[in-house]
Every structure is written in C-alpha cells, then in structure tokens.
PDB file of C-alpha atoms in Angstrom:
ATOM      1  CA  MET A   7     -30.967  62.494  35.330  1.00  0.00           C
ATOM      2  CA  SER A   8     -29.947  59.898  32.723  1.00  0.00           C
ATOM      3  CA  ALA A   9     -26.489  59.919  31.192  1.00  0.00           C
ATOM      4  CA  THR A  10     -26.141  61.193  27.635  1.00  0.00           C
ATOM      5  CA  LYS A  11     -25.581  58.402  25.134  1.00  0.00           C
ATOM      6  CA  LYS A  12     -22.439  58.688  23.018  1.00  0.00           C
ATOM      7  CA  THR A  13     -22.639  58.210  19.255  1.00  0.00           C
ATOM      8  CA  TYR A  14     -19.427  56.703  17.929  1.00  0.00           C
ATOM      9  CA  GLU A  15     -18.456  57.500  14.352  1.00  0.00           C
ATOM     10  CA  GLN A  16     -16.014  55.752  12.085  1.00  0.00           C
ATOM     11  CA  ASP A  17     -12.613  57.459  12.395  1.00  0.00           C
ATOM     12  CA  GLY A  18     -13.940  59.697  15.171  1.00  0.00           C
ATOM     13  CA  ASP A  19     -11.878  60.890  18.132  1.00  0.00           C
ATOM     14  CA  GLU A  20     -11.961  57.548  19.935  1.00  0.00           C
ATOM     15  CA  ALA A  21     -11.124  55.632  16.766  1.00  0.00           C
ATOM     16  CA  ARG A  22      -8.125  57.855  16.089  1.00  0.00           C
ATOM     17  CA  GLN A  23      -6.817  57.234  19.603  1.00  0.00           C
ATOM     18  CA  ILE A  24      -7.212  53.468  19.208  1.00  0.00           C
ATOM     19  CA  ALA A  25      -5.615  53.511  15.738  1.00  0.00           C
ATOM     20  CA  GLN A  26      -2.178  54.225  17.192  1.00  0.00           C
ATOM     21  CA  TYR A  27      -2.263  50.717  18.708  1.00  0.00           C
ATOM     22  CA  LEU A  28      -2.854  49.120  15.291  1.00  0.00           C
ATOM     23  CA  PRO A  29       0.468  49.507  13.461  1.00  0.00           C
ATOM     24  CA  TYR A  30       0.765  48.012  10.003  1.00  0.00           C
ATOM     25  CA  PHE A  31       3.557  45.841   8.619  1.00  0.00           C
ATOM     26  CA  PRO A  32       4.191  43.638   5.558  1.00  0.00           C
ATOM     27  CA  PHE A  33       2.770  40.134   5.965  1.00  0.00           C
ATOM     28  CA  LYS A  34       1.672  37.408   3.546  1.00  0.00           C
ATOM     29  CA  GLY A  35       2.741  39.645   0.682  1.00  0.00           C
ATOM     30  CA  ILE A  36       0.347  42.415   1.794  1.00  0.00           C
ATOM     31  CA  PRO A  37       2.183  45.736   2.312  1.00  0.00           C
ATOM     32  CA  ARG A  38      -0.169  46.911   5.066  1.00  0.00           C
ATOM     33  CA  PHE A  39      -1.288  44.100   7.339  1.00  0.00           C
ATOM     34  CA  TYR A  40      -3.245  45.185  10.436  1.00  0.00           C
ATOM     35  CA  ASP A  41      -3.250  42.890  13.462  1.00  0.00           C
ATOM     36  CA  ILE A  42      -5.287  43.291  16.633  1.00  0.00           C
ATOM     37  CA  GLY A  43      -2.390  42.095  18.790  1.00  0.00           C
ATOM     38  CA  GLY A  44      -1.363  45.732  19.155  1.00  0.00           C
ATOM     39  CA  PHE A  45      -4.347  46.637  21.328  1.00  0.00           C
ATOM     40  CA  LEU A  46      -4.812  43.244  22.984  1.00  0.00           C
ATOM     41  CA  GLU A  47      -1.682  43.925  25.039  1.00  0.00           C
ATOM     42  CA  LYS A  48      -3.236  47.190  26.246  1.00  0.00           C
ATOM     43  CA  PRO A  49      -6.136  46.206  28.544  1.00  0.00           C
ATOM     44  CA  GLU A  50      -7.464  49.758  28.764  1.00  0.00           C
ATOM     45  CA  VAL A  51      -7.625  50.053  24.964  1.00  0.00           C
ATOM     46  CA  PHE A  52      -9.213  46.617  24.556  1.00  0.00           C
ATOM     47  CA  GLN A  53     -11.802  47.570  27.179  1.00  0.00           C
ATOM     48  CA  GLN A  54     -12.504  50.838  25.369  1.00  0.00           C
ATOM     49  CA  ILE A  55     -13.228  48.945  22.141  1.00  0.00           C
ATOM     50  CA  VAL A  56     -15.538  46.518  23.944  1.00  0.00           C
ATOM     51  CA  ASP A  57     -17.374  49.416  25.604  1.00  0.00           C
ATOM     52  CA  ILE A  58     -17.898  51.171  22.260  1.00  0.00           C
ATOM     53  CA  PHE A  59     -19.436  48.085  20.675  1.00  0.00           C
ATOM     54  CA  VAL A  60     -21.531  47.316  23.751  1.00  0.00           C
ATOM     55  CA  GLU A  61     -23.052  50.792  23.802  1.00  0.00           C
ATOM     56  CA  ARG A  62     -23.820  50.685  20.078  1.00  0.00           C
ATOM     57  CA  TYR A  63     -25.566  47.309  20.159  1.00  0.00           C
ATOM     58  CA  ASN A  64     -27.312  47.789  23.465  1.00  0.00           C
ATOM     59  CA  GLU A  65     -29.145  50.629  21.747  1.00  0.00           C
ATOM     60  CA  ILE A  66     -29.841  48.723  18.505  1.00  0.00           C
ATOM     61  CA  GLY A  67     -30.994  45.553  20.251  1.00  0.00           C
ATOM     62  CA  ILE A  68     -29.809  42.020  19.453  1.00  0.00           C
ATOM     63  CA  ASP A  69     -30.526  38.424  20.496  1.00  0.00           C
ATOM     64  CA  SER A  70     -27.042  36.937  20.095  1.00  0.00           C
ATOM     65  CA  VAL A  71     -23.451  37.650  19.067  1.00  0.00           C
ATOM     66  CA  ALA A  72     -21.735  35.480  16.444  1.00  0.00           C
ATOM     67  CA  GLY A  73     -17.940  35.569  16.273  1.00  0.00           C
ATOM     68  CA  LEU A  74     -15.914  34.422  13.270  1.00  0.00           C
ATOM     69  CA  ASP A  75     -13.039  31.954  13.515  1.00  0.00           C
ATOM     70  CA  ALA A  76     -10.644  32.952  14.874  1.00  0.00           C
ATOM     71  CA  ARG A  77     -10.256  36.606  15.907  1.00  0.00           C
ATOM     72  CA  GLY A  78     -13.996  37.003  16.346  1.00  0.00           C
ATOM     73  CA  PHE A  79     -13.609  34.530  19.210  1.00  0.00           C
ATOM     74  CA  ILE A  80     -11.455  37.117  20.991  1.00  0.00           C
ATOM     75  CA  LEU A  81     -13.684  40.128  20.426  1.00  0.00           C
ATOM     76  CA  GLY A  82     -17.123  38.547  20.579  1.00  0.00           C
ATOM     77  CA  PRO A  83     -17.269  36.944  24.058  1.00  0.00           C
ATOM     78  CA  PRO A  84     -16.573  40.080  26.152  1.00  0.00           C
ATOM     79  CA  ILE A  85     -19.128  41.999  24.075  1.00  0.00           C
ATOM     80  CA  ALA A  86     -21.706  39.225  24.465  1.00  0.00           C
ATOM     81  CA  LEU A  87     -21.064  38.990  28.218  1.00  0.00           C
ATOM     82  CA  ALA A  88     -21.500  42.725  28.699  1.00  0.00           C
ATOM     83  CA  LEU A  89     -24.748  42.629  26.702  1.00  0.00           C
ATOM     84  CA  LYS A  90     -25.853  39.451  28.545  1.00  0.00           C
ATOM     85  CA  LYS A  91     -26.448  37.706  25.231  1.00  0.00           C
ATOM     86  CA  PRO A  92     -25.412  34.245  23.970  1.00  0.00           C
ATOM     87  CA  PHE A  93     -22.164  33.933  22.021  1.00  0.00           C
ATOM     88  CA  ILE A  94     -22.142  31.769  18.879  1.00  0.00           C
ATOM     89  CA  MET A  95     -19.001  30.339  17.285  1.00  0.00           C
ATOM     90  CA  MET A  96     -18.810  30.285  13.497  1.00  0.00           C
ATOM     91  CA  ARG A  97     -15.952  27.912  12.782  1.00  0.00           C
ATOM     92  CA  LYS A  98     -13.994  26.440   9.922  1.00  0.00           C
ATOM     93  CA  GLN A  99     -15.371  23.166   8.579  1.00  0.00           C
ATOM     94  CA  GLY A 100     -14.887  19.923  10.489  1.00  0.00           C
ATOM     95  CA  LYS A 101     -14.632  21.512  13.949  1.00  0.00           C
ATOM     96  CA  MET A 102     -18.174  21.091  15.375  1.00  0.00           C
ATOM     97  CA  PRO A 103     -20.905  18.415  15.381  1.00  0.00           C
ATOM     98  CA  ASN A 104     -24.490  18.989  14.233  1.00  0.00           C
ATOM     99  CA  ALA A 105     -23.401  21.867  12.008  1.00  0.00           C
ATOM    100  CA  ILE A 106     -24.410  23.333   8.666  1.00  0.00           C
ATOM    101  CA  SER A 107     -21.918  24.838   6.225  1.00  0.00           C
ATOM    102  CA  SER A 108     -22.069  27.784   3.869  1.00  0.00           C
ATOM    103  CA  ASP A 109     -20.589  27.707   0.376  1.00  0.00           C
ATOM    104  CA  ALA A 110     -16.906  28.309  -0.315  1.00  0.00           C
ATOM    105  CA  TYR A 111     -15.920  31.961  -0.571  1.00  0.00           C
ATOM    106  CA  ASP A 112     -13.058  34.206  -1.680  1.00  0.00           C
ATOM    107  CA  THR A 113     -10.919  36.461   0.509  1.00  0.00           C
ATOM    108  CA  GLU A 114      -7.963  38.757  -0.095  1.00  0.00           C
ATOM    109  CA  TYR A 115      -5.814  35.674   0.630  1.00  0.00           C
ATOM    110  CA  GLY A 116      -7.539  33.313  -1.802  1.00  0.00           C
ATOM    111  CA  LYS A 117     -10.418  30.830  -1.807  1.00  0.00           C
ATOM    112  CA  ARG A 118     -11.737  29.379   1.466  1.00  0.00           C
ATOM    113  CA  THR A 119     -14.122  26.576   2.398  1.00  0.00           C
ATOM    114  CA  GLY A 120     -17.377  27.754   3.958  1.00  0.00           C
ATOM    115  CA  LEU A 121     -17.875  28.519   7.622  1.00  0.00           C
ATOM    116  CA  THR A 122     -20.030  26.315   9.849  1.00  0.00           C
ATOM    117  CA  VAL A 123     -22.402  26.855  12.760  1.00  0.00           C
ATOM    118  CA  GLN A 124     -24.332  24.390  14.919  1.00  0.00           C
ATOM    119  CA  LYS A 125     -27.939  24.073  13.790  1.00  0.00           C
ATOM    120  CA  ASP A 126     -29.517  24.885  17.156  1.00  0.00           C
ATOM    121  CA  LYS A 127     -27.605  28.136  17.787  1.00  0.00           C
ATOM    122  CA  VAL A 128     -29.767  30.430  15.632  1.00  0.00           C
ATOM    123  CA  LYS A 129     -33.562  30.279  15.779  1.00  0.00           C
ATOM    124  CA  LYS A 130     -36.052  31.692  13.308  1.00  0.00           C
ATOM    125  CA  GLY A 131     -36.369  35.443  13.782  1.00  0.00           C
ATOM    126  CA  ASP A 132     -33.250  35.826  15.952  1.00  0.00           C
ATOM    127  CA  ARG A 133     -31.497  39.172  15.584  1.00  0.00           C
ATOM    128  CA  VAL A 134     -27.822  38.298  15.266  1.00  0.00           C
ATOM    129  CA  LEU A 135     -24.782  40.574  15.470  1.00  0.00           C
ATOM    130  CA  ILE A 136     -21.740  39.254  13.559  1.00  0.00           C
ATOM    131  CA  ILE A 137     -18.322  40.227  14.942  1.00  0.00           C
ATOM    132  CA  ASP A 138     -14.868  40.028  13.352  1.00  0.00           C
ATOM    133  CA  ASP A 139     -11.639  41.987  13.679  1.00  0.00           C
ATOM    134  CA  LEU A 140     -11.416  43.319  10.111  1.00  0.00           C
ATOM    135  CA  VAL A 141     -13.481  43.471   6.927  1.00  0.00           C
ATOM    136  CA  ALA A 142     -11.776  43.767   3.542  1.00  0.00           C
ATOM    137  CA  THR A 143     -13.373  41.976   0.574  1.00  0.00           C
ATOM    138  CA  GLY A 144     -16.308  40.813   2.691  1.00  0.00           C
ATOM    139  CA  GLY A 145     -15.947  37.145   1.746  1.00  0.00           C
ATOM    140  CA  THR A 146     -15.843  35.817   5.301  1.00  0.00           C
ATOM    141  CA  LEU A 147     -18.712  38.054   6.407  1.00  0.00           C
ATOM    142  CA  SER A 148     -20.822  36.907   3.455  1.00  0.00           C
ATOM    143  CA  SER A 149     -20.304  33.293   4.526  1.00  0.00           C
ATOM    144  CA  ALA A 150     -21.430  34.109   8.073  1.00  0.00           C
ATOM    145  CA  ILE A 151     -24.449  36.100   6.900  1.00  0.00           C
ATOM    146  CA  ASN A 152     -25.575  33.209   4.730  1.00  0.00           C
ATOM    147  CA  LEU A 153     -25.359  30.825   7.694  1.00  0.00           C
ATOM    148  CA  VAL A 154     -27.656  33.029   9.776  1.00  0.00           C
ATOM    149  CA  HIS A 155     -30.128  33.314   6.896  1.00  0.00           C
ATOM    150  CA  MET A 156     -30.062  29.543   6.303  1.00  0.00           C
ATOM    151  CA  LEU A 157     -31.327  29.072   9.868  1.00  0.00           C
ATOM    152  CA  GLY A 158     -34.014  31.763   9.565  1.00  0.00           C
ATOM    153  CA  GLY A 159     -32.238  34.475  11.530  1.00  0.00           C
ATOM    154  CA  GLU A 160     -31.695  38.151  10.730  1.00  0.00           C
ATOM    155  CA  VAL A 161     -28.275  39.782  10.689  1.00  0.00           C
ATOM    156  CA  VAL A 162     -28.708  43.134  12.417  1.00  0.00           C
ATOM    157  CA  GLU A 163     -25.214  44.271  11.459  1.00  0.00           C
ATOM    158  CA  CYS A 164     -21.676  43.054  10.815  1.00  0.00           C
ATOM    159  CA  ALA A 165     -19.277  44.863  13.133  1.00  0.00           C
ATOM    160  CA  CYS A 166     -15.502  45.039  12.810  1.00  0.00           C
ATOM    161  CA  VAL A 167     -12.786  47.026  14.495  1.00  0.00           C
ATOM    162  CA  VAL A 168     -11.190  47.806  11.109  1.00  0.00           C
ATOM    163  CA  GLU A 169     -12.943  48.369   7.783  1.00  0.00           C
ATOM    164  CA  LEU A 170     -10.809  48.675   4.654  1.00  0.00           C
ATOM    165  CA  LYS A 171     -12.916  51.054   2.591  1.00  0.00           C
ATOM    166  CA  MET A 172     -10.821  50.493  -0.547  1.00  0.00           C
ATOM    167  CA  PHE A 173     -12.790  47.269  -1.086  1.00  0.00           C
ATOM    168  CA  ILE A 174     -16.294  48.711  -0.687  1.00  0.00           C
ATOM    169  CA  ASP A 175     -16.797  49.743  -4.314  1.00  0.00           C
ATOM    170  CA  PRO A 176     -13.457  50.074  -6.150  1.00  0.00           C
ATOM    171  CA  SER A 177     -13.210  51.086  -9.792  1.00  0.00           C
ATOM    172  CA  GLU A 178     -12.848  48.420 -12.471  1.00  0.00           C
ATOM    173  CA  GLU A 179      -9.396  49.824 -13.283  1.00  0.00           C
ATOM    174  CA  SER A 180      -8.116  49.139  -9.763  1.00  0.00           C
ATOM    175  CA  GLY A 181      -8.413  45.385 -10.163  1.00  0.00           C
ATOM    176  CA  LEU A 182      -9.610  45.123  -6.542  1.00  0.00           C
ATOM    177  CA  PRO A 183     -12.545  42.880  -5.593  1.00  0.00           C
ATOM    178  CA  SER A 184     -15.742  44.758  -4.738  1.00  0.00           C
ATOM    179  CA  ARG A 185     -17.579  44.040  -1.501  1.00  0.00           C
ATOM    180  CA  THR A 186     -20.640  45.831  -2.864  1.00  0.00           C
ATOM    181  CA  LYS A 187     -20.816  43.561  -5.911  1.00  0.00           C
ATOM    182  CA  LEU A 188     -20.252  40.447  -3.780  1.00  0.00           C
ATOM    183  CA  PHE A 189     -23.071  41.356  -1.395  1.00  0.00           C
ATOM    184  CA  LYS A 190     -25.431  42.175  -4.288  1.00  0.00           C
ATOM    185  CA  SER A 191     -24.680  38.921  -6.091  1.00  0.00           C
ATOM    186  CA  SER A 192     -25.348  37.034  -2.856  1.00  0.00           C
ATOM    187  CA  ASN A 193     -28.589  38.961  -2.160  1.00  0.00           C
ATOM    188  CA  ILE A 194     -27.256  40.231   1.157  1.00  0.00           C
ATOM    189  CA  ASN A 195     -26.677  43.889   0.218  1.00  0.00           C
ATOM    190  CA  HIS A 196     -29.367  44.891   2.739  1.00  0.00           C
ATOM    191  CA  VAL A 197     -27.077  43.827   5.619  1.00  0.00           C
ATOM    192  CA  PRO A 198     -25.161  46.808   7.060  1.00  0.00           C
ATOM    193  CA  VAL A 199     -21.454  46.669   7.853  1.00  0.00           C
ATOM    194  CA  TRP A 200     -19.935  48.962  10.491  1.00  0.00           C
ATOM    195  CA  GLY A 201     -16.254  49.443  11.186  1.00  0.00           C
ATOM    196  CA  LEU A 202     -14.855  51.612  13.966  1.00  0.00           C
ATOM    197  CA  ILE A 203     -11.590  52.453  12.193  1.00  0.00           C
ATOM    198  CA  SER A 204     -10.700  52.742   8.490  1.00  0.00           C
ATOM    199  CA  GLU A 205      -7.368  52.730   6.713  1.00  0.00           C
ATOM    200  CA  ASP A 206      -7.624  56.528   6.460  1.00  0.00           C
ATOM    201  CA  VAL A 207      -6.406  56.877  10.048  1.00  0.00           C
ATOM    202  CA  LEU A 208      -4.280  53.719  10.293  1.00  0.00           C
ATOM    203  CA  THR A 209      -1.032  55.490   9.529  1.00  0.00           C
ATOM    204  CA  ASN A 210       1.220  54.039  12.227  1.00  0.00           C
ATOM    205  CA  GLU A 211       3.935  51.992  10.517  1.00  0.00           C
ATOM    206  CA  ALA A 212       5.423  49.295  12.736  1.00  0.00           C
ATOM    207  CA  THR A 213       9.113  49.442  13.624  1.00  0.00           C
ATOM    208  CA  LEU A 214      10.510  46.118  12.446  1.00  0.00           C
ATOM    209  CA  PRO A 215      13.798  44.463  13.378  1.00  0.00           C
ATOM    210  CA  GLU A 216      16.479  44.328  10.692  1.00  0.00           C
ATOM    211  CA  ASP A 217      16.095  40.552  10.352  1.00  0.00           C
ATOM    212  CA  TYR A 218      12.286  40.706   9.875  1.00  0.00           C
ATOM    213  CA  VAL A 219      11.029  38.107   7.398  1.00  0.00           C
ATOM    214  CA  ASP A 220       7.545  37.958   5.883  1.00  0.00           C
ATOM    215  CA  ASP A 221       7.016  34.289   6.747  1.00  0.00           C
ATOM    216  CA  GLY A 222       3.224  34.322   6.986  1.00  0.00           C
ATOM    217  CA  GLU A 223       1.409  31.218   5.856  1.00  0.00           C
ATOM    218  CA  GLU A 224      -2.036  30.975   4.309  1.00  0.00           C
ATOM    219  CA  HIS A 225      -4.727  30.326   6.923  1.00  0.00           C
TER     220      HIS A 225
END
C-alpha cells in the first residue's frame, strides 16, 4: 500500500513550526530582516525544509535545480541531491567562464548587475526549478528566469522558503514596488512563484543585545 502524499500549503502547520526559527531583526535599514541562519543551526528543521521541497518537486517533475548567489547555494544542492538532479549556480557577474548575463535589475536594496550562468548548463526544453531563500520585489528571480529563457529552458517554478506577500501587488499609495508589474513588464508573469512561509506567520522578533548595531552593508 503506497504512502499518502502530503500537500504542503503556504503558512500551513509545518510552515508555522518552521517560522519560529526565522526571527526578524533590523538590518540594512529594513525593520524586519529575515535570515535563514536561524534554521541552518537546527539540522532537523533544515532537513524538514529540504524534505518539503523535495516532495513538492518530485511530484511536479524537473530536469535541474538552479540556485541563486548566494543563499540559493545553501538550499539548492541538498534538494538537487535528493531529487538526483543537476545543480546549476547562477552567480554574480565576473565569477564564471563561458557565461551569459541577464540585464541589470532592481531589488529592495537598490540596483544590481545581472546574474550569470554558464552557457552549457541549461539546454533547450529543460524544466528548471529556481531556488532562493526569500522573494520580495522579485528582481533577482526575474534575472534568473530570463537567463533560463535565454538558453531555451522553461522555468517550472521559483521556490523560496519565505515569500513577502506585501510586494506581490501593492497599492499605488503604498509606494512599494510591485512584483506583479515587474513580471508582466518582463513577459514572465506566466512563471509561478511558491513560498513556504509568508510574513503573516513570521512574528518572532529576535532578542538583540543592548549594543546591537545595524552595520549591514549593501551586497
């Protein structure tokens, strides 16, 4: 008798359990900065996240996993290994030979040069899963999606541990950038984005030392 497959939902029971290991704190001028270091020091939680993504994409079916520089390099390899699929690095410019680059893009931190990928890593028709730790404005994901399309591949989905829903389609009055508008303007609005956890359940404020200083640098 086959085991029943589990369907994982954003902010579901598992996500709420994992969320307690993602405390927020002020960093780079952002009041609520979420960092994956909280669960990386908990092997059982990290493994749970990997297992959730593996089950989801084993069912959907992919040819390769592309991780974004740099946190996607932490999350992507164990997922790719479990799925027995190749892992592809999408790096900042000037880091790899025989690479193509996407256009510059904007993030919540400011403008960035495009990402790069080696030309032989994605073949025409390949079904590629893009992995990163967090999606906010969608600028970095859009750069990665464009790279896959430039090489003739298909992005099955963009998967992140955290999705900040406030950037999906904010009102004009909010002044926030819109991921929906960015994807439409780039002709990639057909590409789905899935996040395990949203800011709705990320309510664990970090306990900071009295001498804490927001000394984050742009990256």
